Coordinates of C-alpha atoms and ligand atoms in Angstrom, one line a residue:
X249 CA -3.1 -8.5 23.0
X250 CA -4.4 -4.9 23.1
X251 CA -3.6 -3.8 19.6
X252 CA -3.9 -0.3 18.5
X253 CA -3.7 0.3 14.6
X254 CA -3.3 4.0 13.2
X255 CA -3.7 4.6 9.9
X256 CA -4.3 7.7 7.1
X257 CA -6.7 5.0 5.0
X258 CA -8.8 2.1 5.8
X259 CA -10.0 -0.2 3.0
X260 CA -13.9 0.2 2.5
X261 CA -13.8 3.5 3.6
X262 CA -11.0 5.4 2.6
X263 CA -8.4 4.7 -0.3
X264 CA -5.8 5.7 -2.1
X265 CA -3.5 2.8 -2.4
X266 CA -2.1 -0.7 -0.6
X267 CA -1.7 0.7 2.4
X268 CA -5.6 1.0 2.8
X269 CA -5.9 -2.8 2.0
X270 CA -3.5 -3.4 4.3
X271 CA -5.2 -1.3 7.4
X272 CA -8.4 -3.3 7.1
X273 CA -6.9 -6.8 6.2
X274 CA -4.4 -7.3 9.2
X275 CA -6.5 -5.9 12.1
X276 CA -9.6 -8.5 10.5
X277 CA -7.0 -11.3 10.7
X278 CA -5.4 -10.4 13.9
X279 CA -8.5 -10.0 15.4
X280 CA -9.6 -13.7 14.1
X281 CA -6.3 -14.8 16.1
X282 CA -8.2 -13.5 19.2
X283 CA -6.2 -10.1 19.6
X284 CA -8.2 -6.8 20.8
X285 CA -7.9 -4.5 17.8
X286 CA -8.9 -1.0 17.4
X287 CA -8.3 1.0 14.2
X288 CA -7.9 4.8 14.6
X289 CA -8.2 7.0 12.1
X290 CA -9.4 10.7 10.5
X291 CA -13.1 11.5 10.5
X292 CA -12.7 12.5 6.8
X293 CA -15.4 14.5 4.9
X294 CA -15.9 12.0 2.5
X295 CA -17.0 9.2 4.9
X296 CA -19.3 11.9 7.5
X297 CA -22.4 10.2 6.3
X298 CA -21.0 7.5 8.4
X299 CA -19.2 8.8 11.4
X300 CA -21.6 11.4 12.0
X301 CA -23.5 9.2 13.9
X302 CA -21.4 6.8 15.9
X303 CA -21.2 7.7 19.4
X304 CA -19.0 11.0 19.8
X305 CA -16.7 11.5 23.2
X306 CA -14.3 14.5 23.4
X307 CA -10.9 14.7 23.7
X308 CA -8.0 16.8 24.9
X309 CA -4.9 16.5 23.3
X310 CA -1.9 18.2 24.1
X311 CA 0.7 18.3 20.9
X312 CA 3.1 20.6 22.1
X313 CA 3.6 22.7 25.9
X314 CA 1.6 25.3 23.9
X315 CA -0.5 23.6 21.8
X316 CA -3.5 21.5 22.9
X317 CA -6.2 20.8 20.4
X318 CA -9.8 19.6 21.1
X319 CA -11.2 16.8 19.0
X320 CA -13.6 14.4 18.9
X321 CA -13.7 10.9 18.9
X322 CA -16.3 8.9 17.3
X323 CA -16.1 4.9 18.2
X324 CA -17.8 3.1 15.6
X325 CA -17.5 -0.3 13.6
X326 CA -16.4 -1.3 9.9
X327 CA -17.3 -4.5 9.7
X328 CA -16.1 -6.2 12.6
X329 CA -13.9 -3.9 13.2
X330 CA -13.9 -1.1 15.8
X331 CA -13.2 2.2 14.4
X332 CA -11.9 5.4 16.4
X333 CA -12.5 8.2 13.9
X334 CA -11.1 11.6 15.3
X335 CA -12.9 14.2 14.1
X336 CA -11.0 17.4 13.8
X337 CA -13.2 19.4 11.5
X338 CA -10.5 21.8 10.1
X339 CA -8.1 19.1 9.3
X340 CA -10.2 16.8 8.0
X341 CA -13.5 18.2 6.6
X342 CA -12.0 19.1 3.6
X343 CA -12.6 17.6 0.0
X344 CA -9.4 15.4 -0.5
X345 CA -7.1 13.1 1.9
X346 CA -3.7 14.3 1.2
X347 CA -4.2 17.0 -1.5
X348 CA -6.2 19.2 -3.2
X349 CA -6.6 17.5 -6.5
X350 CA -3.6 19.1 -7.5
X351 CA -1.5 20.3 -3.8
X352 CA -0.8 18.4 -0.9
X353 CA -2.4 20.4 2.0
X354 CA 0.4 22.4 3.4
X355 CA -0.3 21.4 7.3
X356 CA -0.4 17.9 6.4
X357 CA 1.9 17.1 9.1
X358 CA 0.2 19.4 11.3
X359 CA -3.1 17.6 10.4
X360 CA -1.7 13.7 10.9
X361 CA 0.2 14.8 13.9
X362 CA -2.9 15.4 15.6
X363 CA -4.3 12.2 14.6
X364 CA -1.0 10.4 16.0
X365 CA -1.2 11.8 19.4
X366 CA -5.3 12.0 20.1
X367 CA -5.1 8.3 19.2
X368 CA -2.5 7.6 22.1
X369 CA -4.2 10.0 24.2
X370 CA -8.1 8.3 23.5
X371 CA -6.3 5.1 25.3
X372 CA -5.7 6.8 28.3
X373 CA -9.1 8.8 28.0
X374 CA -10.8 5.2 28.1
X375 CA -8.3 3.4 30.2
X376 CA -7.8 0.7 26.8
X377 CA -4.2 0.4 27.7
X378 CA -3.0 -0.9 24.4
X379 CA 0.3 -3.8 24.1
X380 CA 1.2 -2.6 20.5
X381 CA 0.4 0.6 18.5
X382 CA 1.2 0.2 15.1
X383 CA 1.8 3.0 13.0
X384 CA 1.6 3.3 9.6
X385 CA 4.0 5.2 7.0
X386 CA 4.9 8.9 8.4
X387 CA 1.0 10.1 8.3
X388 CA 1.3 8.1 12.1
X389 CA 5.5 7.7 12.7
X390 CA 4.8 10.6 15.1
X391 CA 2.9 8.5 17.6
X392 CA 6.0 6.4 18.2
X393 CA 8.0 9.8 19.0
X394 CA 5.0 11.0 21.3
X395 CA 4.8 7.6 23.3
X396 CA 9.1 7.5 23.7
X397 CA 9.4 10.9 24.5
X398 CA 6.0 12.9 25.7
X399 CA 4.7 9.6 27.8
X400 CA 7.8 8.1 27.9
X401 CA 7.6 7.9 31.7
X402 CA 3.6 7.2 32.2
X403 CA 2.8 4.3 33.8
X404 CA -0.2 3.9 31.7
X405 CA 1.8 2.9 28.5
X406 CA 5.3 1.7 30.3
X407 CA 4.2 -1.7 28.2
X408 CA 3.4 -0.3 25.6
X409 CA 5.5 -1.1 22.5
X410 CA 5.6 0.9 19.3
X411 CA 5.9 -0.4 15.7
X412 CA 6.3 1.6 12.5
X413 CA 5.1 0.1 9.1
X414 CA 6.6 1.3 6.2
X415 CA 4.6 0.8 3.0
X416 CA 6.4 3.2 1.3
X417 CA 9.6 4.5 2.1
X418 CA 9.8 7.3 -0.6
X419 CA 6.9 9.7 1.0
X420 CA 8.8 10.6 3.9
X421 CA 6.6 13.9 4.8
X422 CA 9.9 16.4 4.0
X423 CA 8.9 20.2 5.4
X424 CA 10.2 23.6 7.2
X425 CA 11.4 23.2 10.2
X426 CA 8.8 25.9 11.7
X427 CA 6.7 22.7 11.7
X428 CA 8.5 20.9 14.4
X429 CA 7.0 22.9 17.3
X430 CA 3.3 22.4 15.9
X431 CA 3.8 18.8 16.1
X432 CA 5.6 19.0 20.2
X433 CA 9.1 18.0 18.7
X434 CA 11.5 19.6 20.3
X435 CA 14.1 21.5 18.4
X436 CA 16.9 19.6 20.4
X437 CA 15.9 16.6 18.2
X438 CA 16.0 18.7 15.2
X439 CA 19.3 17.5 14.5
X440 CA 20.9 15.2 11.5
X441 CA 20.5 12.4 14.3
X442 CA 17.2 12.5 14.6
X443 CA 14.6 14.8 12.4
X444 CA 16.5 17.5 10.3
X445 CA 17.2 16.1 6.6
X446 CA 19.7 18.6 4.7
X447 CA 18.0 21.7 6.4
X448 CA 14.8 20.8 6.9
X449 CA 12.4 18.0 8.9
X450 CA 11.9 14.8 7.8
X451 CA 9.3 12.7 9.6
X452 CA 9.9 9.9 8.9
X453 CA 13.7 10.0 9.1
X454 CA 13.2 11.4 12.9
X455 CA 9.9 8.8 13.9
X456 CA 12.1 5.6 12.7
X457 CA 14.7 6.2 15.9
X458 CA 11.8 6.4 18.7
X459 CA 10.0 3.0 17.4
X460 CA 10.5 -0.2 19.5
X461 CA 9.9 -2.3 16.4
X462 CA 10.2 -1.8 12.3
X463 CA 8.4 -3.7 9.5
X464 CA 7.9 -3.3 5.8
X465 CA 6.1 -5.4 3.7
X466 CA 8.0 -7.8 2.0
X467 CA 11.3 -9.7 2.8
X468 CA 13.0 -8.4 -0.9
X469 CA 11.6 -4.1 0.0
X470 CA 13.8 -5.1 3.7
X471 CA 16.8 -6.3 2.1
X472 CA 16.6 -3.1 -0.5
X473 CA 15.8 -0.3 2.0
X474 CA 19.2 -1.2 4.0
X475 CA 21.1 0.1 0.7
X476 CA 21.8 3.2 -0.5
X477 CA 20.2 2.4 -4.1
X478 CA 16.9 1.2 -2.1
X479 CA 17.1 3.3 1.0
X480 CA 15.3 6.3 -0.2
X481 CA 18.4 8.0 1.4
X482 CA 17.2 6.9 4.7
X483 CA 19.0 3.4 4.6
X484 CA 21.9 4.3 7.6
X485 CA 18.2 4.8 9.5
X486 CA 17.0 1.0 8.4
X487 CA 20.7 -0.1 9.1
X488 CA 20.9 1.3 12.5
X489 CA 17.4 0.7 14.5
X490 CA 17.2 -0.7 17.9
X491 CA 15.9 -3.8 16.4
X492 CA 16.3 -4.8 13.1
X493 CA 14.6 -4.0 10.0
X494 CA 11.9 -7.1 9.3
X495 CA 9.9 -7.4 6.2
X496 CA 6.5 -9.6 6.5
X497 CA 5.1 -10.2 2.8
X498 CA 1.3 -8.9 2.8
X499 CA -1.4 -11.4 2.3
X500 CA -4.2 -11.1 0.1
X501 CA -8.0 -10.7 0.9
X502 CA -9.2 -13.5 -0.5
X503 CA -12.8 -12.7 0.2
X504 CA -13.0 -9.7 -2.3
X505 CA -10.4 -11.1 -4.6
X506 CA -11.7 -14.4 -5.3
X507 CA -13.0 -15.2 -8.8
X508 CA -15.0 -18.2 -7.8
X509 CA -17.2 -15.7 -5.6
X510 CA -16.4 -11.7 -7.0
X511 CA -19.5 -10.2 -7.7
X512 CA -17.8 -7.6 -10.2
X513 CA -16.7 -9.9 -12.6
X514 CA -18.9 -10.9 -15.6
X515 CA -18.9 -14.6 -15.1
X516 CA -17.3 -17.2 -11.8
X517 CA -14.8 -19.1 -12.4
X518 CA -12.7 -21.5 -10.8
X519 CA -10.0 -22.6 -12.7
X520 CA -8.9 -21.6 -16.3
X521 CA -10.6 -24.7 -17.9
X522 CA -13.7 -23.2 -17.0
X523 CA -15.4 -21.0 -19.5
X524 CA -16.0 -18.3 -17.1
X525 CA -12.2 -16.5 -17.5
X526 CA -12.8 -16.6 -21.5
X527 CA -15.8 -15.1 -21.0
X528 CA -14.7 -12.0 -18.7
X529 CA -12.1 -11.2 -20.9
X530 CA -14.8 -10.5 -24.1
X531 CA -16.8 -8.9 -21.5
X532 CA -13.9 -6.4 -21.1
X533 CA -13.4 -6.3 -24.5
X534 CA -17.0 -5.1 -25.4
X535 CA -17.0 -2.8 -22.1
X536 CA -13.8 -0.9 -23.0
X537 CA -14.9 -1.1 -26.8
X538 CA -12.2 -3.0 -28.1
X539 CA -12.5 -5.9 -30.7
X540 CA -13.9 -8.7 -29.4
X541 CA -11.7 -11.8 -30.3
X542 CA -10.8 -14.7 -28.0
X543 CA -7.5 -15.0 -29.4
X544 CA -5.6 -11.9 -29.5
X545 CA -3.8 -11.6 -26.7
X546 CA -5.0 -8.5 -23.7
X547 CA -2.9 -6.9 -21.6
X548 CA -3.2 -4.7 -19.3
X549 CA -2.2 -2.7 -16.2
X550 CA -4.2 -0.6 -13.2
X551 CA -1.8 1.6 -10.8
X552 CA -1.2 5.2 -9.5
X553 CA 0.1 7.6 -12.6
X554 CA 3.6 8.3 -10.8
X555 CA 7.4 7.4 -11.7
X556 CA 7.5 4.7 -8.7
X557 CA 5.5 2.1 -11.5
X558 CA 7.5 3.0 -14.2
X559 CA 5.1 4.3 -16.5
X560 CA 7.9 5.8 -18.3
X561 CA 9.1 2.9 -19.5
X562 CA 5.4 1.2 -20.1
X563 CA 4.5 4.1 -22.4
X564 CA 6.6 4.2 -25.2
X565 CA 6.5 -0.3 -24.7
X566 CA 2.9 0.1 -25.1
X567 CA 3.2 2.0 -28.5
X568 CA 5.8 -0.3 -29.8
X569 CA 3.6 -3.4 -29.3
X570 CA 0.7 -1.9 -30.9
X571 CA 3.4 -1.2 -33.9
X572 CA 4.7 -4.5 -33.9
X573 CA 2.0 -7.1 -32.2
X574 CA -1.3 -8.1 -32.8
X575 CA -2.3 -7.3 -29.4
X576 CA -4.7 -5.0 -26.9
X577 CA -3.8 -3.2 -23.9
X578 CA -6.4 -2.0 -20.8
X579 CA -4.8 0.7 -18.6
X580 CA -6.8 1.9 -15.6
X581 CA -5.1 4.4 -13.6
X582 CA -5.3 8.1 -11.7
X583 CA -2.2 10.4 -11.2
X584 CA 0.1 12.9 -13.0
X585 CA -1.7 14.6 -15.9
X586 CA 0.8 14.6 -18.2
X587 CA 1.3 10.9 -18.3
X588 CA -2.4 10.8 -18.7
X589 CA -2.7 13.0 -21.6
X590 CA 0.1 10.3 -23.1
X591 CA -2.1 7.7 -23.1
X592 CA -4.8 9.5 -23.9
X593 CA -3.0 10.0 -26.9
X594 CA -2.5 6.0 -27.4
X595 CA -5.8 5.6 -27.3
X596 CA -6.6 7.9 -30.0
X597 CA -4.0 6.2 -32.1
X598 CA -5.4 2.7 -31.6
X599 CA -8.8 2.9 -30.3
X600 CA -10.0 -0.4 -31.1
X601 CA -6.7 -2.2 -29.1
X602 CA -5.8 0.0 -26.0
X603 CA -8.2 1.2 -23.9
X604 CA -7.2 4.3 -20.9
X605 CA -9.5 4.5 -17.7
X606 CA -8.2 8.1 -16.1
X607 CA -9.6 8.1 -13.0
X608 CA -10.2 5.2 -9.9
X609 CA -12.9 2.7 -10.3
X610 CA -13.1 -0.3 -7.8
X611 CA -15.3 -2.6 -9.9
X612 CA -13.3 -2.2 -13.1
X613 CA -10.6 -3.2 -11.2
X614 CA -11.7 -6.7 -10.8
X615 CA -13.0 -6.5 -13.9
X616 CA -9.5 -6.3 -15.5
X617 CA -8.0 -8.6 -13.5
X618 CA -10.4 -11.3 -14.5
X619 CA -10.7 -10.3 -18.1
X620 CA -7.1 -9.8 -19.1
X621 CA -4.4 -12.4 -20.0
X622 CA -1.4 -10.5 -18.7
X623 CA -0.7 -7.5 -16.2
X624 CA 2.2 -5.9 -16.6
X625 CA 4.1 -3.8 -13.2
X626 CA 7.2 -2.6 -14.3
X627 CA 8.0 -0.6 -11.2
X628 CA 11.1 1.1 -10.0
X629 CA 10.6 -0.2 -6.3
X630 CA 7.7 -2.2 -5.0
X631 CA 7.6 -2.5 -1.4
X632 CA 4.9 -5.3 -1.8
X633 CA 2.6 -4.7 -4.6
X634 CA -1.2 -6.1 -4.7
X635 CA -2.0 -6.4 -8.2
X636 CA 0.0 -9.1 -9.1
X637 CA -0.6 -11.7 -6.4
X638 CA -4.4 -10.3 -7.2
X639 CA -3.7 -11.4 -10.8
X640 CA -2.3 -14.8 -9.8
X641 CA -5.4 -15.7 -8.4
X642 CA -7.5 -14.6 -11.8
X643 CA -5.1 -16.8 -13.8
X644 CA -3.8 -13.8 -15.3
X645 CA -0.1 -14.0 -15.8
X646 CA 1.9 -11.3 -13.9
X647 CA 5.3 -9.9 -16.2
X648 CA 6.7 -7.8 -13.2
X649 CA 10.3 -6.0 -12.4
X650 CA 12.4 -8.1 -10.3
X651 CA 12.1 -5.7 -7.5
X652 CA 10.8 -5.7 -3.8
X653 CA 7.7 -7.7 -3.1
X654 CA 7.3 -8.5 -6.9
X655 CA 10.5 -10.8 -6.8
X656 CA 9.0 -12.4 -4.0
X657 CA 5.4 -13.6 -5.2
X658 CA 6.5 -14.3 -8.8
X659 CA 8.4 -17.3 -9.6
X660 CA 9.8 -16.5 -12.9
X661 CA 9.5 -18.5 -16.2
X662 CA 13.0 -19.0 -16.7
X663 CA 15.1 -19.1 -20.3
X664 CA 15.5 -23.0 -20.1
X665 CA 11.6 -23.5 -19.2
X666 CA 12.7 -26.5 -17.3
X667 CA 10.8 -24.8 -13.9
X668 CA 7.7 -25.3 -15.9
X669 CA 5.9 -27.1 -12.6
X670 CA 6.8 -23.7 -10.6
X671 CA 6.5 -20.6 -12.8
X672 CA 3.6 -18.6 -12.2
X673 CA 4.9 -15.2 -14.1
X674 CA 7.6 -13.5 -16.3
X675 CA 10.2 -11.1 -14.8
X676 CA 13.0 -8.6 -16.1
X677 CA 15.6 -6.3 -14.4
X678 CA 17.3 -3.6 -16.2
X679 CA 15.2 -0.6 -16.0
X680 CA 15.2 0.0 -19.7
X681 CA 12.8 0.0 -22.2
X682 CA 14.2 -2.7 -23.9
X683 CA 14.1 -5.3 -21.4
X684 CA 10.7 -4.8 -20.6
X685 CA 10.3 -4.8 -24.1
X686 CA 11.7 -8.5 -24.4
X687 CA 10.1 -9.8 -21.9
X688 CA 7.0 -8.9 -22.9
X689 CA 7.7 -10.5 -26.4
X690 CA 8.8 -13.6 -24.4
X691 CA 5.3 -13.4 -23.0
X692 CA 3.6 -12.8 -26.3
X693 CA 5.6 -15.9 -27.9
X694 CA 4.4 -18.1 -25.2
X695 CA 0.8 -17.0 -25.1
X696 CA 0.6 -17.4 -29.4
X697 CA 3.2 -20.5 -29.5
X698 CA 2.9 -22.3 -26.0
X699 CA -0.8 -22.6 -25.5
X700 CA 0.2 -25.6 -23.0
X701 CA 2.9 -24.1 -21.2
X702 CA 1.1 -20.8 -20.8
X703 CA -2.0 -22.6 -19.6
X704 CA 0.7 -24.3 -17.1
X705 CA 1.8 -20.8 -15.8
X706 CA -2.1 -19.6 -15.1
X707 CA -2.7 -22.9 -12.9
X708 CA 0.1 -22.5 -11.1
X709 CA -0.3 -18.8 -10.1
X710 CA -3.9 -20.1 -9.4
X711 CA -3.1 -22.1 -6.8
X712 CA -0.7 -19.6 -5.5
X713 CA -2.2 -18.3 -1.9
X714 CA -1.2 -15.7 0.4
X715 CA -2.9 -15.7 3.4
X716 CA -3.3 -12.7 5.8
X717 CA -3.3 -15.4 8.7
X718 CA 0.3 -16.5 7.5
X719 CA 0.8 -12.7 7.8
X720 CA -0.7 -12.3 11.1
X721 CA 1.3 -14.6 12.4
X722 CA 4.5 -13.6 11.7
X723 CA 3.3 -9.6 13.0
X724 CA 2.1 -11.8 16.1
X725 CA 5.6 -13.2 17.0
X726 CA 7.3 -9.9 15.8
X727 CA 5.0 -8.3 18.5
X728 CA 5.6 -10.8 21.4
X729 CA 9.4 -10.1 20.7
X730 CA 9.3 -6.5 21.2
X731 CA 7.2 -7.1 24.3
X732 CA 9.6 -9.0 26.2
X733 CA 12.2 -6.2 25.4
X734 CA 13.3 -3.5 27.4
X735 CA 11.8 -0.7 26.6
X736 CA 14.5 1.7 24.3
X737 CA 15.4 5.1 25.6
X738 CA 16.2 7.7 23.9
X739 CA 19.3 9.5 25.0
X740 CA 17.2 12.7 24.8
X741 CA 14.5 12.0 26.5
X742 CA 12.2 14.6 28.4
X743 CA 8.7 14.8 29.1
X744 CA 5.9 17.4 27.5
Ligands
LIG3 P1 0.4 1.3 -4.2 O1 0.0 1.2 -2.8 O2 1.8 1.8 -4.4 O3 -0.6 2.2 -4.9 P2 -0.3 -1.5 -4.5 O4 -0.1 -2.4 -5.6 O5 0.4 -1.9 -3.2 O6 0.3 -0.1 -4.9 O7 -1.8 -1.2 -4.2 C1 -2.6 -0.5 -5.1 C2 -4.0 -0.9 -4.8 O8 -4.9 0.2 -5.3 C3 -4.5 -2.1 -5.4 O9 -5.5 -2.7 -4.7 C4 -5.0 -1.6 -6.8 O10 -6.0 -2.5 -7.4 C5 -5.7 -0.3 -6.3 N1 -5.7 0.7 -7.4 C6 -4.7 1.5 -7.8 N2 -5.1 2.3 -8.8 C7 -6.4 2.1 -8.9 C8 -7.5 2.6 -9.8 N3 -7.2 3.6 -10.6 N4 -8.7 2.1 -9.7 C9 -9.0 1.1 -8.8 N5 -8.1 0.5 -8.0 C10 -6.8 1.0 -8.1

């Protein structure tokens, strides 16, 4: 298959979060299954040194009746992978991705619309007449409204078929409605049908009705986005698609997160007996200055600073165990300010047990997850989440919310212990302070008190794999279903 794969971040080059892992991990394993695969995406400033000198070719695209805008695309490789990067030097030479450090760029749908369509229209430019163009999250929902409705009735893509991703179903890309004729949607589709939300656009509401297929990317975020507690307000959408709502777990890259070969860590391991885990632990302990002791147990976590991973709750948990347990606590993470200035605050209080990162630092990254016993995710919803199934593989125990993809890579330790052979993690569900409290002190008890069973839970989560090829797979037959559909039309259908 001819597989065309837009996306806002690419892992390797651009990052901000899972989605980027994603966007480089399933094109690699699709395209070891033998599938075409071509990854579109922004020229960004921050990667020029790079794309400024692939081959450049220019293109035409035409957003609207009164809008076309020239770009350039510059074919390149990441890897093994081929890279369209449209260059489109007001959009995207800029110094962030989304935002300004503090603001998201106004035009941000203006700027990711034009990505959407000069990637549909770069097939036609090259006669690379894709089977699949898989979109990703709203920053590329629009390219499944431009290929139902604005080439809708070219022959070039009448087999084409259009899936949308959703990695996260809370950033929707809500704005005025002047925006809708930037982006060539007409205003007879701004309508609670289709893209107006409670007086203004929503992108991603609108894009989920013109996509063939739908995926997130876990089977528990699938079941959750179909309610209204899950659904981001957009559930009736996930309820009502042409085809329904599938959820394929994401693998992990085991190349880079692989303790037996990361080059990050301070020591190789391959199993806990080894003395290489022991070791990366004190070698976080002396890097992030706290007291080096084998025994006291280390916990940590590394995420974006925002409500969705319920730092709220971890916070004020984090002070009480400092209070009450002999413990430390590593937190690497970037985000809201004020949340940083909190445990900024921690760490002044206890600077030789909990250590803050502010900021986003790749190698520390695998450094914690190697060095620390336990990693902690207590989020509100978790479409898939990467740093626990990363943590399974370190042999570092995962105490996670039993929500979206977490519920479905952890198998909790439960109250009777008699799934000793299984467990590879804790779990808790109320969103309260004092259940993630507990179970954290369920944790701690086993850790001190349980040196066998916890030892039990780190080799199972070791040996705990989630392939990308499983993955791929599952995308493959999802795709080979939506080919052999008929095509859906839209009831409003016209042509730009
Ligand atoms: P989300 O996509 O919601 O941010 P995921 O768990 O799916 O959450 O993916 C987050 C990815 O970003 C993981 O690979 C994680 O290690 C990485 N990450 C998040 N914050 C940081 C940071 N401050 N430094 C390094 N890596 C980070």
């Amino acid at each position: 298959m001819k597989i065309l794969f837009i996306s806002s971040e690419v892992d390797g080059l651009v990052k901000t979060g899972g989605l980027a892992d994603v966007a480089y991990a399933l094109p690699k394993a699709l395209q070891a299954m033998g599938h075409d695969v071509r990854i579109v995406m922004p020229a960004y400033l921050v990667i020029k040194d790079l794309w400024e000198d692939w081959p450049a070719q220019s293109i035409q695209s035409k957003i609207s009746h009164f809008n076309t805008v020239n770009v350039t695309a510059r074919l390149g490789k990441h890897e093994s992978l081929p890279i369209v990067a449209i260059e489109h030097a007001e959009s995207f030479e800029r110094a962030g991705i989304y935002d300004d450090g503090q603001f998201a760029y106004p035009d941000n749908v203006y700027r990711f619309g034009i990505i959407s369509k000069s990637a549909l229209d770069w097939c036609q430019q090259n006669d690379w007449q894709p089977d699949i163009v898989h979109t990703n999250d709203w920053q590329s929902a629009l390219a499944c409204f431009y290929l139902a409705e604005h080439l809708g009735n070219e022959p070039f893509f009448k087999d084409t078929r259009s899936v949308l991703s959703i990695h996260n179903g809370a950033y929707q890309m809500q704005c005025d409605t002047s925006w809708l004729a930037n982006v060539g949607v007409d205003e007879r589709f701004c309508r609670p049908d289709d893209f107006e939300d409670g007086g203004h656009v929503n992108i991603l509401k609108g894009a989920l009705g013109f996509a063939d297929g739908v995926t997130t990317v876990s089977p528990g975020y699938a079941s959750e986005l179909v309610t209204p507690m899950g659904g981001h307000g957009l559930d009736f959408k996930y309820r009502n698609l042409a085809e329904p709502l599938i959820g394929i777990l994401n693998g992990c890259d085991y190349d880079q997160w692989n303790p037996e070969t990361d080059p990050w860590i301070a020591e190789n391991y391959t199993s806990i007996d080894d003395p290489g885990k022991a070791h990366c632990k004190q070698a976080l302990q002396k890097e992030l200055k706290l007291d080096v002791d084998p025994s006291i147990p280390l916990l940590g976590s590394i995420c974006r600073l925002v409500d969705q991973k319920g730092i709220h709750l971890l916070i004020p948990v984090i002070l009480r165990l400092m209070q009450r347990h002999d413990c430390q606590f590593v937190m690497l993470g970037s985000g809201d300010e004020t949340l940083a200035n909190q445990l900024s605050y921690i760490q002044r209080q206890y600077p030789h047990r909990f250590h803050f990162v502010k900021g986003y630092d790749a190698g520390l990254s695998h450094r914690i997850e190697a060095g620390l016993d336990a990693f902690l995710m207590p989020s509100i919803f978790e479409p898939c989440g990467l740093n626990q199934i990363y943590s399974l593989r370190y042999g570092t125990v995962p105490l996670v919310r039993e929500v979206g993809g977490l519920q479905d890579t952890v198998s909790r330790l439960s109250q009777s212990q008699r799934n000793l052979k299984t467990a590879t993690g804790f779990m808790f569900q109320a969103l309260t302070e004092e259940a993630l409290l507990d179970e954290t002190e369920r944790l701690l008890d086993v850790y001190k008190n349980k040196p066998s069973q916890w030892r039990s839970i780190q080799k199972n989560g070791m040996q705990k794999r989630f392939s990308w090829k499983k993955s791929a797979v599952e995308y493959e037959r999802f795709y080979r279903r939506l080919l052999k559909n008929e095509k859906v039309q839209h009831p409003l259908l016209h042509q730009v």
